[in-house]
Coordinates of C-alpha atoms in Angstrom, one line a residue:
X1 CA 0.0 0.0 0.0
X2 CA 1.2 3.6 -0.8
X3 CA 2.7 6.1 2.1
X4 CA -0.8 8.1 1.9
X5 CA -3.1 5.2 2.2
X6 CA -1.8 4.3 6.0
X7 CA -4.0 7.7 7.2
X8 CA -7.4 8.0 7.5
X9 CA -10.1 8.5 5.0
X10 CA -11.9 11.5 6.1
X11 CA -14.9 11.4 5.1
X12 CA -15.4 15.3 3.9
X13 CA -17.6 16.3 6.7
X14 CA -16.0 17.9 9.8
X15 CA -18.4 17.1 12.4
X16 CA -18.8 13.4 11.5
X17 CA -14.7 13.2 11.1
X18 CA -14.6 14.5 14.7
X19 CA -17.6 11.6 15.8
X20 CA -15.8 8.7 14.8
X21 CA -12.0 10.1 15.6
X22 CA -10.3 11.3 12.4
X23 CA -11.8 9.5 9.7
X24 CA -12.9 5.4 8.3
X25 CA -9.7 3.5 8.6
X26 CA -8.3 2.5 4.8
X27 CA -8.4 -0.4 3.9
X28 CA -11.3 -1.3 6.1
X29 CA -15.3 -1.9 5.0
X30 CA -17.6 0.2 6.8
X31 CA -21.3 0.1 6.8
X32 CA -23.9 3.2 6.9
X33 CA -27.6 1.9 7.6
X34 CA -30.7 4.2 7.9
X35 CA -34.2 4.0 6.6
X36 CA -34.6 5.7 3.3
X37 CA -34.8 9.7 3.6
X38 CA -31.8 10.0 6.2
X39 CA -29.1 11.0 4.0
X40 CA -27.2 7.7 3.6
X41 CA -26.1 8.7 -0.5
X42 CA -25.2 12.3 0.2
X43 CA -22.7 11.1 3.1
X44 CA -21.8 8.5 0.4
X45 CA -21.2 11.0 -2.1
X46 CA -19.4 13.8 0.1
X47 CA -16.7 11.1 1.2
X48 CA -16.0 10.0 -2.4
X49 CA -15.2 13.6 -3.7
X50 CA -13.5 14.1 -0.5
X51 CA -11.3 11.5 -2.0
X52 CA -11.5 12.9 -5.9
X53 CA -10.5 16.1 -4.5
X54 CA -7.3 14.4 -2.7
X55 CA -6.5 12.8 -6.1
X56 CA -7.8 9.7 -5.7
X57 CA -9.9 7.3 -7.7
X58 CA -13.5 6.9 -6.5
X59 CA -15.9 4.4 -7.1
X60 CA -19.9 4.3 -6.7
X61 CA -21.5 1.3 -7.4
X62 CA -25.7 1.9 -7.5
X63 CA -27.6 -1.2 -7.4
X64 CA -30.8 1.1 -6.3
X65 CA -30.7 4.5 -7.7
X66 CA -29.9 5.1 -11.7
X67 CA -27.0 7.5 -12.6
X68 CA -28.9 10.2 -13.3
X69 CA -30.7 10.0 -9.7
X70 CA -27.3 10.9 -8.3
X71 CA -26.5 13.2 -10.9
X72 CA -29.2 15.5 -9.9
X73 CA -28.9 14.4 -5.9
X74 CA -25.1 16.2 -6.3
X75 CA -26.6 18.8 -8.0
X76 CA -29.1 19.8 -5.3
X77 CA -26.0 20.5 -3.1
X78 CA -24.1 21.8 -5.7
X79 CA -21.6 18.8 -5.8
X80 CA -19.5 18.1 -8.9
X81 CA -19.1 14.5 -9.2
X82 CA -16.8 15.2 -12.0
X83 CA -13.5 12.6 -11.8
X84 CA -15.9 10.5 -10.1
X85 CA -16.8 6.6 -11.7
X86 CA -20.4 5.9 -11.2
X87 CA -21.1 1.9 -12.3
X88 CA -24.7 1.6 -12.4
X89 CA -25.4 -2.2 -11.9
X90 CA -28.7 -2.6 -13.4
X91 CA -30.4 -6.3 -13.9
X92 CA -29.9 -8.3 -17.0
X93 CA -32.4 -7.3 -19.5
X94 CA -34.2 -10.7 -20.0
X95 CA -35.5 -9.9 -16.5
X96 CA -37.9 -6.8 -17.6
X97 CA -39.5 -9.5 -19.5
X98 CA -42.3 -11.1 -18.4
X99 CA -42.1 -14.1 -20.2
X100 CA -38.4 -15.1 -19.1
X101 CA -39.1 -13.8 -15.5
X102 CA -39.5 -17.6 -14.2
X103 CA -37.0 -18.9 -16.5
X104 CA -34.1 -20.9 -14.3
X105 CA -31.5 -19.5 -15.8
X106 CA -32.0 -16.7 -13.9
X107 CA -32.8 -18.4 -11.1
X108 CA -30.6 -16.2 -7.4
X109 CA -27.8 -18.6 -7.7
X110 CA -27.1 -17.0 -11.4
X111 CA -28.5 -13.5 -10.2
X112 CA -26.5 -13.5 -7.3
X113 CA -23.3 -14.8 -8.8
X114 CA -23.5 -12.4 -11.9
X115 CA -23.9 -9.4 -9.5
X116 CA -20.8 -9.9 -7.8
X117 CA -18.8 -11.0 -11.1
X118 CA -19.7 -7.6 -12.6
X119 CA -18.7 -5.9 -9.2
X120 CA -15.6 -7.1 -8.9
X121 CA -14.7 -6.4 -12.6
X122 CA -15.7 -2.8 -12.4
X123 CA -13.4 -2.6 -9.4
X124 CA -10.3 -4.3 -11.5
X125 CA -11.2 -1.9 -14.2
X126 CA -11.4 1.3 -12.4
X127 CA -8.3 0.2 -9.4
X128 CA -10.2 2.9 -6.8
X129 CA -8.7 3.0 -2.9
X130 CA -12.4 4.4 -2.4
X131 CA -15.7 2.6 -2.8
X132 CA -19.5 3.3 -2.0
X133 CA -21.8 -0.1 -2.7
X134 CA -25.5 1.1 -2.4
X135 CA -26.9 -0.9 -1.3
X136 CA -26.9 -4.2 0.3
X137 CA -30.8 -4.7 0.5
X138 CA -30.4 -5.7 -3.2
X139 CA -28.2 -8.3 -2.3
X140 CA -29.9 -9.5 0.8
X141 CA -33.0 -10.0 -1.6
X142 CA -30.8 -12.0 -4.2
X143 CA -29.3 -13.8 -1.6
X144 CA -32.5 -15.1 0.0
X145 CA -30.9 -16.3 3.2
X146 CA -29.2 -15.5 6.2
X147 CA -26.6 -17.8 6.3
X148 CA -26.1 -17.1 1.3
X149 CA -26.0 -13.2 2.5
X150 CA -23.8 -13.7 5.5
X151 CA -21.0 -15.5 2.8
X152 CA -21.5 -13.1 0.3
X153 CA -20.8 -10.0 2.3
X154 CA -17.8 -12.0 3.3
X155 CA -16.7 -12.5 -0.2
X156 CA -16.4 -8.9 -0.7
X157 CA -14.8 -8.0 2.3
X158 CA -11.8 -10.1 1.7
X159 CA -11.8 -9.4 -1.9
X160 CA -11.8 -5.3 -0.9
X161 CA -9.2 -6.2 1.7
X162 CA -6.7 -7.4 -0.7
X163 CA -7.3 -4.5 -2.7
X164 CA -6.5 -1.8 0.1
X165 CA -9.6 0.1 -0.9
X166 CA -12.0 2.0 1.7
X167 CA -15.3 0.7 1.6
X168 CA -18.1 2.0 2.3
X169 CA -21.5 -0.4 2.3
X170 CA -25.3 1.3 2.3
X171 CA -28.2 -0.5 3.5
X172 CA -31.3 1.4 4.1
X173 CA -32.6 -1.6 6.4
X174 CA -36.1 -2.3 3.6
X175 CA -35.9 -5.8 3.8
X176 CA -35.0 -6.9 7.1
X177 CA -34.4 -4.5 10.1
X178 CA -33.4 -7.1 12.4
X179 CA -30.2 -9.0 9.8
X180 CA -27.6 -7.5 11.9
X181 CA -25.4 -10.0 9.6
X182 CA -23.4 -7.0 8.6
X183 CA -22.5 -5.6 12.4
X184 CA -20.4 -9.0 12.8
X185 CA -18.3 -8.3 9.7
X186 CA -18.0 -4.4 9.0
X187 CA -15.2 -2.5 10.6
X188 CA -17.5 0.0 11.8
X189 CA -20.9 0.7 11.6
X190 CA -22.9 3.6 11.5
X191 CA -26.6 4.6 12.2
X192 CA -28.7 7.5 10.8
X193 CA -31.6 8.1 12.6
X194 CA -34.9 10.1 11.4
X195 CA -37.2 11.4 14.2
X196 CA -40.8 13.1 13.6
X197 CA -41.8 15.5 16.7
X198 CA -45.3 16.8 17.3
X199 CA -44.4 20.0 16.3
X200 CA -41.8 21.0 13.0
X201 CA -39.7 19.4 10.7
X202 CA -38.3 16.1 11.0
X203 CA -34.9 15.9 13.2
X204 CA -32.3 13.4 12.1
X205 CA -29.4 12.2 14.6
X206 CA -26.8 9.3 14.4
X207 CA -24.7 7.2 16.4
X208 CA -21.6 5.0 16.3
X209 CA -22.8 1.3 17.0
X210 CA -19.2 0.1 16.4
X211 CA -15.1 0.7 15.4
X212 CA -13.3 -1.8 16.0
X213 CA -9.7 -0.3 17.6
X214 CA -10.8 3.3 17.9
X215 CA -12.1 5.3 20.5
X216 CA -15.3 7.2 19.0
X217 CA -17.4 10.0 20.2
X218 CA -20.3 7.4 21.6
X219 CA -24.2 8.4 22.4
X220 CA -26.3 10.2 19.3
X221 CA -25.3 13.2 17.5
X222 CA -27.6 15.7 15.4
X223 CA -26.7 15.9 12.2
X224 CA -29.3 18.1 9.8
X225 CA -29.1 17.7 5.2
X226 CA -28.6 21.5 4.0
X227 CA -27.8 23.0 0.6
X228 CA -24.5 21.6 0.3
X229 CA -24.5 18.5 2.0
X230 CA -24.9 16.7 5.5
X231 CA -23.8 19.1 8.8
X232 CA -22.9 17.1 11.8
X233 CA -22.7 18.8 15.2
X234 CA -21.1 16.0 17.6
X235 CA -22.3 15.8 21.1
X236 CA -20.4 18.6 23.1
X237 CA -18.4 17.0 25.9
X238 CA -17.0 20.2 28.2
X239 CA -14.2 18.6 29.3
X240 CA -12.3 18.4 26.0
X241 CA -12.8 22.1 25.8
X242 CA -10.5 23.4 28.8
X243 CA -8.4 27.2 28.0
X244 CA -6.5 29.0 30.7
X245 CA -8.4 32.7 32.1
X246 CA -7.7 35.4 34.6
X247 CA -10.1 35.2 37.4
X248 CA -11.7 38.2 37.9
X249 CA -14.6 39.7 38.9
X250 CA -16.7 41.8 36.7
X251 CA -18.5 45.2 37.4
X252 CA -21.3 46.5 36.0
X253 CA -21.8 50.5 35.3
X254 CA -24.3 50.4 38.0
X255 CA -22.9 50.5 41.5
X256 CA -26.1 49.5 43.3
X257 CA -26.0 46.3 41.1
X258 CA -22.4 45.7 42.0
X259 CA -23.5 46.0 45.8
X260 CA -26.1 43.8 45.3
X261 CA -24.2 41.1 43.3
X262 CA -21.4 41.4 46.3
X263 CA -18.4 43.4 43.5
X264 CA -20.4 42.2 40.3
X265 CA -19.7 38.9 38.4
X266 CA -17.1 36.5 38.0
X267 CA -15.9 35.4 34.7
X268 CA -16.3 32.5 33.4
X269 CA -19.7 32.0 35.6
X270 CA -23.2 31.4 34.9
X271 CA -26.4 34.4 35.6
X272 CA -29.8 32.9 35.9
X273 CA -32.3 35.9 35.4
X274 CA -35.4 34.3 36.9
X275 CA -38.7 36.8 36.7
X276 CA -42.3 37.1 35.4
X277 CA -43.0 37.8 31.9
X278 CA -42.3 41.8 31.2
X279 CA -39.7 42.7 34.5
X280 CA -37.2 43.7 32.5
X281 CA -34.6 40.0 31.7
X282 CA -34.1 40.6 28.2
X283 CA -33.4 44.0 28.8
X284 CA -31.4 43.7 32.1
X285 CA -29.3 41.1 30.2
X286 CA -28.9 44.1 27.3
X287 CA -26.5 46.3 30.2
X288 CA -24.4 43.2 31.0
X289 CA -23.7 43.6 26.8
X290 CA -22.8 46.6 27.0
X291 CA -20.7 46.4 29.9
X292 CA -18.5 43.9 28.2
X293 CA -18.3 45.8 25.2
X294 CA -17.1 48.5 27.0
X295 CA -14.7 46.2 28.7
X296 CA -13.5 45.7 25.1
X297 CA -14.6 42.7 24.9
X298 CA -17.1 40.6 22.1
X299 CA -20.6 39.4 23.1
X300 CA -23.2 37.2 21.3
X301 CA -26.8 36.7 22.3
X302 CA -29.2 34.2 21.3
X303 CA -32.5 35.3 21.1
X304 CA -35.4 32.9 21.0
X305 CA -38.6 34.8 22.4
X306 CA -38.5 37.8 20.6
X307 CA -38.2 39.5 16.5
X308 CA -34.5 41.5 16.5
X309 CA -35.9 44.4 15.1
X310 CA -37.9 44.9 18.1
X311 CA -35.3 43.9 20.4
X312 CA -32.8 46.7 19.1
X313 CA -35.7 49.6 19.1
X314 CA -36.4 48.1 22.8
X315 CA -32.5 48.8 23.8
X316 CA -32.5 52.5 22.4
X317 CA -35.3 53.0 24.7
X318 CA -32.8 52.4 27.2
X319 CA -29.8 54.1 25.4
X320 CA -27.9 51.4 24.3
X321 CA -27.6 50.9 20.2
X322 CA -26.7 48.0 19.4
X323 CA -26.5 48.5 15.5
X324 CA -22.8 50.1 15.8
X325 CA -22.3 46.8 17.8
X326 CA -23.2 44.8 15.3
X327 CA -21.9 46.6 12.5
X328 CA -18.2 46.6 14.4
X329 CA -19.2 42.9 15.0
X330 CA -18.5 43.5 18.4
X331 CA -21.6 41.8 18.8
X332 CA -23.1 38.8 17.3
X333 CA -27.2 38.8 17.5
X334 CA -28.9 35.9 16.3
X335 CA -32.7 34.9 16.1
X336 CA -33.6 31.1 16.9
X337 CA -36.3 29.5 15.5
X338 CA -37.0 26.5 18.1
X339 CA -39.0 24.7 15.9
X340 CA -36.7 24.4 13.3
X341 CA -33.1 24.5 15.6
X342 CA -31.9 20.8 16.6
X343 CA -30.1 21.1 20.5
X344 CA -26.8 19.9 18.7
X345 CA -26.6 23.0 15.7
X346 CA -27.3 25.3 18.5
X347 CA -24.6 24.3 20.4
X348 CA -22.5 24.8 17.4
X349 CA -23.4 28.1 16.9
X350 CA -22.7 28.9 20.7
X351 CA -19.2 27.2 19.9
X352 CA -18.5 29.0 16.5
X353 CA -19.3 32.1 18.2
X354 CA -17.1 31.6 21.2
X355 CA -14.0 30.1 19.6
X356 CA -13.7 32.3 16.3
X357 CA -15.7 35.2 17.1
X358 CA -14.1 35.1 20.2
X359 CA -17.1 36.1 22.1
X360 CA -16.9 36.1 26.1
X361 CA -20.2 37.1 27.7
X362 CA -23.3 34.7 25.7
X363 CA -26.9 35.6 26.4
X364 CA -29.6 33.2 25.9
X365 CA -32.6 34.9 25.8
X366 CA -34.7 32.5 26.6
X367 CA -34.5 28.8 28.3
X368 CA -38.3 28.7 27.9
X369 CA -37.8 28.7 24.1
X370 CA -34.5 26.5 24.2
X371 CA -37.3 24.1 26.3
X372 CA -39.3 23.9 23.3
X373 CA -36.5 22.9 20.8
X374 CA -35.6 20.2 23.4
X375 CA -36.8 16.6 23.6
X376 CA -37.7 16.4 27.1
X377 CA -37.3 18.3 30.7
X378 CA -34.4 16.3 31.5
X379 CA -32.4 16.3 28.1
X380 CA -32.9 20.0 28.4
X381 CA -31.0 20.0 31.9
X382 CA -28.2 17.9 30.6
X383 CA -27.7 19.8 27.3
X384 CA -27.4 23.1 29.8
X385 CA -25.4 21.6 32.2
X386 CA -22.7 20.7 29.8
X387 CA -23.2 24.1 27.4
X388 CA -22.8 25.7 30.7
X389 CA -19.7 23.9 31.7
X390 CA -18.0 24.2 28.3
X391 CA -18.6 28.1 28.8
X392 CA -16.9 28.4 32.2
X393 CA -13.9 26.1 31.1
X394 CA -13.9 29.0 28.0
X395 CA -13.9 31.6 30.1
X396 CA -16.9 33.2 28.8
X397 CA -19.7 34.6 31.3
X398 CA -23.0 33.1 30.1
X399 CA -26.7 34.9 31.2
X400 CA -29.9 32.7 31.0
X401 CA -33.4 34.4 31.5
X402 CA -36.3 32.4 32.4
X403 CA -39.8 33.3 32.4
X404 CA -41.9 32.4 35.0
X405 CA -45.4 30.9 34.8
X406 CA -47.4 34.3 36.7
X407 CA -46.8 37.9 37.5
X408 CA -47.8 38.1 40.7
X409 CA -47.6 35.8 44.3
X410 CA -46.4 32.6 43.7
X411 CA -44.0 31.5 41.0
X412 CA -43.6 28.6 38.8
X413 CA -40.5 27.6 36.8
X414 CA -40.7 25.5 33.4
X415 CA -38.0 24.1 34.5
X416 CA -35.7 24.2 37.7
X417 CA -32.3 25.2 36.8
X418 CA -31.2 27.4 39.8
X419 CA -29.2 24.5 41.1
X420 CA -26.7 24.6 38.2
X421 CA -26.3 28.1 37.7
X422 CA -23.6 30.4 39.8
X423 CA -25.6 33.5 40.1
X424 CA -28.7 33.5 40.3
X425 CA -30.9 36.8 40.4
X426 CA -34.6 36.9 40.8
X427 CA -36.7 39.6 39.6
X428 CA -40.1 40.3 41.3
X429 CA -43.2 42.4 40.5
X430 CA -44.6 44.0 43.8
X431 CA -47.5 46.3 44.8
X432 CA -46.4 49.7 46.8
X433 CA -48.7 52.8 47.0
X434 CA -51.1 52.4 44.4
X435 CA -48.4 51.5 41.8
X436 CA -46.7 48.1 40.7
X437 CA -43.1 48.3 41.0
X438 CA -40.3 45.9 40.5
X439 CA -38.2 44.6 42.9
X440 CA -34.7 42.4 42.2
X441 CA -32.5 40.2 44.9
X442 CA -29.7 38.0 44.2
X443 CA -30.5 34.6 46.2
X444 CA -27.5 32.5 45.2
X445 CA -23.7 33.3 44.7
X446 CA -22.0 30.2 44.6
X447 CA -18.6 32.2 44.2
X448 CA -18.9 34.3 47.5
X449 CA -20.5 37.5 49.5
X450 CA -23.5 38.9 48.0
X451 CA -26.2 41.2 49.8
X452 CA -29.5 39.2 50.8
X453 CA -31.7 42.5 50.7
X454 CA -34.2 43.1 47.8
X455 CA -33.9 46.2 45.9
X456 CA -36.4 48.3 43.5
X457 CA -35.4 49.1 40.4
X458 CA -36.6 50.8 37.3
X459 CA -35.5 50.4 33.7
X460 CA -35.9 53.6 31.4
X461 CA -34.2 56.4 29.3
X462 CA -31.4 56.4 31.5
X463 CA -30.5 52.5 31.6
X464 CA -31.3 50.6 35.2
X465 CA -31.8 52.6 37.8
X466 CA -31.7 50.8 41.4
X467 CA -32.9 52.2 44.7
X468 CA -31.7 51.7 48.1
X469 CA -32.3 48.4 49.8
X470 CA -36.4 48.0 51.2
X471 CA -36.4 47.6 54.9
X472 CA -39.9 48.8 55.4
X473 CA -41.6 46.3 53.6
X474 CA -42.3 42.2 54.3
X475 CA -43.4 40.4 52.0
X476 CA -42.3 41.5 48.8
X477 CA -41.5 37.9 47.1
X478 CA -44.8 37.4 47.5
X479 CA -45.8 40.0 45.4
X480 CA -48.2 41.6 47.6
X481 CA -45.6 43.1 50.9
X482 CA -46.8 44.7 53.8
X483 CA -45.3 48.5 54.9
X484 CA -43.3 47.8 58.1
X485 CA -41.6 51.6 57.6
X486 CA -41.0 54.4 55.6
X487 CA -38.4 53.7 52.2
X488 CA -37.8 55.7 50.2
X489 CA -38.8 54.7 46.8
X490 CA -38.2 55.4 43.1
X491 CA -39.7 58.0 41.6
X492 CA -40.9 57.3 37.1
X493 CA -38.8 59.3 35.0
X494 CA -41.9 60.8 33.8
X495 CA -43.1 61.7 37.2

């Protein structure tokens, strides 16, 4: 075998390189199962022209689709599948006809045989170190039993062995979904999964059943089929993300809020901004922004809840613009649709924007909507708990708003998340004098002193305004506080 052929085959597609650690092993056969619709052929066909564009000699053997099915499948992605052989093994002619369909001498035994002559003279012909068969359920069929298919398969993996080539075998499980005849023999397999939620499009993940000798990226991965080809976003593990950071803590241009948070926060922590609908999150999360930025620092915020247009006339209201932000791309703003957003391509996008935008305070804006793109309460907690993790090992100081089910007395989270988060700060609405006012206390510091009063606060023209702490009131959690004294409280702008 030549120098080049002892590395790996990568396949063409970063995310699923990175799943299975590097790349298919050459000289191996691999197999790639999923029903039909899960993007077996375009993986098929982005690892050949990974190969055609390293110089090598590709190979695609189509027992299923014609040639001009894959012609215009490449072409939907804008793939050139120029320099690569297509052999399209089609059934002897005799077959079509109806009168010779029963004839023996085309009984499986011939079928079968003939198939896998004309296979293995394309591949003398052609001499490719890459090759795609697609796809085995046409053999299984031909074969017509277990132990017929199980020898077959065989056959070609030692003749493919012999020949050094990388091989990659398709079955889109149509015949029998239980034959796991294949797992025994294939170097590695690969599933592609295809899920239908209630709600949205259809969300496709995979997973590595098997590698022989290599440590994979194990559990299921979300990969999505866009213009171009198949994105995978492999399972984020925070502790293969570790980077060395000052410890410091981080003030705020609002010296009450500093008091309150015991100096301000620490990088490389987690803010929980738990409140009612309409006390001010998205907008308390907005000063944080511009604190960084003025720290000379980038930021990115994720916004789930709420159109951007909106959300940038909503922060002049409070003097901060964040169109020079983004325009300097100081800031990266970004609307999620959680209908469409699997958990795994939205934790790319945190990543992307962390390690090359080089962002280091993230806002997502809000966990209510991430909820809805999530599977379930407790994948939603994991997913978190490790996006959160990966964040502090980055450095980066990471706000999370959650609305809570109410306005007024008691409270009811979605989903209880206070016990992973470093910082958490609770908003409150609160009735004083004939006038709802809104109230803010931070409950939980994991990293230290914070104060344990409760605070009013206003957000207008001039940014957040915070009063002194309330002494003469009890009750104020609650949303409906008794006066115990005279405090002095704020004053509207407008007043």
């Amino acid at each position: 075998m030549p120098k080049t052929a002892l590395s790996n085959a990568q396949t063409g597609i970063t995310g699923l390189d990175d799943v299975i650690g590097g790349g298919f092993d050459r000289g191996r056969v691999f197999l790639l199962e999923g029903n039909p619709g899960t993007g077996k052929t375009t993986i098929a066909l982005q690892f050949l022209l990974a190969g055609v564009a390293q110089g090598e000699r590709c190979l695609y053997i189509t027992l299923s689709e014609t040639e001009d099915e894959l012609r215009a499948s490449a072409e939907s992605h804008d793939l050139s599948i120029d320099g690569l052989d297509i052999f399209e093994l089609l059934p002897p002619e005799n077959l079509l006809d109806e009168d010779q369909q029963q004839s023996l001498l085309y009984s499986s035994d011939l079928e079968l045989g003939e198939t896998t002559k004309r296979i293995f003279e394309v591949f003398e012909r052609v001499q490719p170190t890459r090759v795609v068969v697609d796809s085995l359920s046409e053999i299984r069929l031909l074969a017509q039993s277990s132990l017929r298919y199980r020898r077959q398969i065989l056959a070609l993996k030692h003749y493919f062995a012999r020949s050094g080539a990388t091989v990659l075998m398709l079955d889109d499980l149509t015949t029998d979904a239980n034959d796991k005849t294949v797992h025994s023999i294939a170097h590695g397999v690969v599933r592609l999964e295809e899920l239908a939620p209630d709600y949205g499009p259809e969300r496709r993940r995979l997973r590595v059943l098997k590698y022989r000798g290599r440590r994979f990226r194990g559990g299921y991965h979300d990969f999505a089929i866009a213009h171009g080809g198949v994105q995978v976003f492999p399972r984020l593990v925070s502790a293969e993300h570790k980077r060395d950071f000052t410890q410091e803590m981080l003030r705020t241009g609002s010296p009450e809020l500093n008091a309150l948070l015991g100096g301000g926060v620490d990088r490389g922590s987690s803010v929980l901004l738990l409140g009612p609908a309409g006390s001010g999150k998205s907008l308390l999360s907005l000063t944080f922004i511009q604190t960084a930025v003025e720290r000379g620092e980038r930021a990115a915020m994720f916004v789930f809840d709420e159109e951007l247009p909106l959300l940038i006339e909503r922060a002049k209201g409070i003097g901060i613009d964040l169109q020079p932000l983004l325009d300097s791309e100081r800031l990266v703003l970004e609307q999620v649709d959680a209908a469409e957003l699997t958990p795994g391509e939205f934790s790319e996008r945190v990543r992307r924007c962390v390690e090359i935008h080089g962002a280091r305070t993230i806002v997502i804006d809000s966990l209510n909507g991430y909820q809805a793109a999530m599977p379930g309460e407790n994948a939603l907690i994991l997913h978190i708990h490790e996006l959160l993790q990966y964040l502090n090992r980055q450095g980066a100081t990471t706000f999370l708003t959650v609305a809570q089910h109410g306005l007024m007395g008691e409270m009811q989270s979605p989903v209880d998340l206070t016990y992973i988060a470093d910082t958490v700060l609770l908003l409150r609405y609160f009735e004083a004098r004939g006038r709802v006012r809104r109230a803010m206390s931070v409950i939980k510091k994991r990293a230290g002193y914070h104060e344990d009063t409760i605070r009013e606060y206003q957000i207008g023209r001039r940014g957040l305004t915070l009063g002194e702490p309330l002494s003469g009131f009890q009750g104020i959690l609650r949303g409906v506080p008794r006066i115990m004294g005279e405090d002095e409280l704020l004053k509207r702008e407008d007043a």
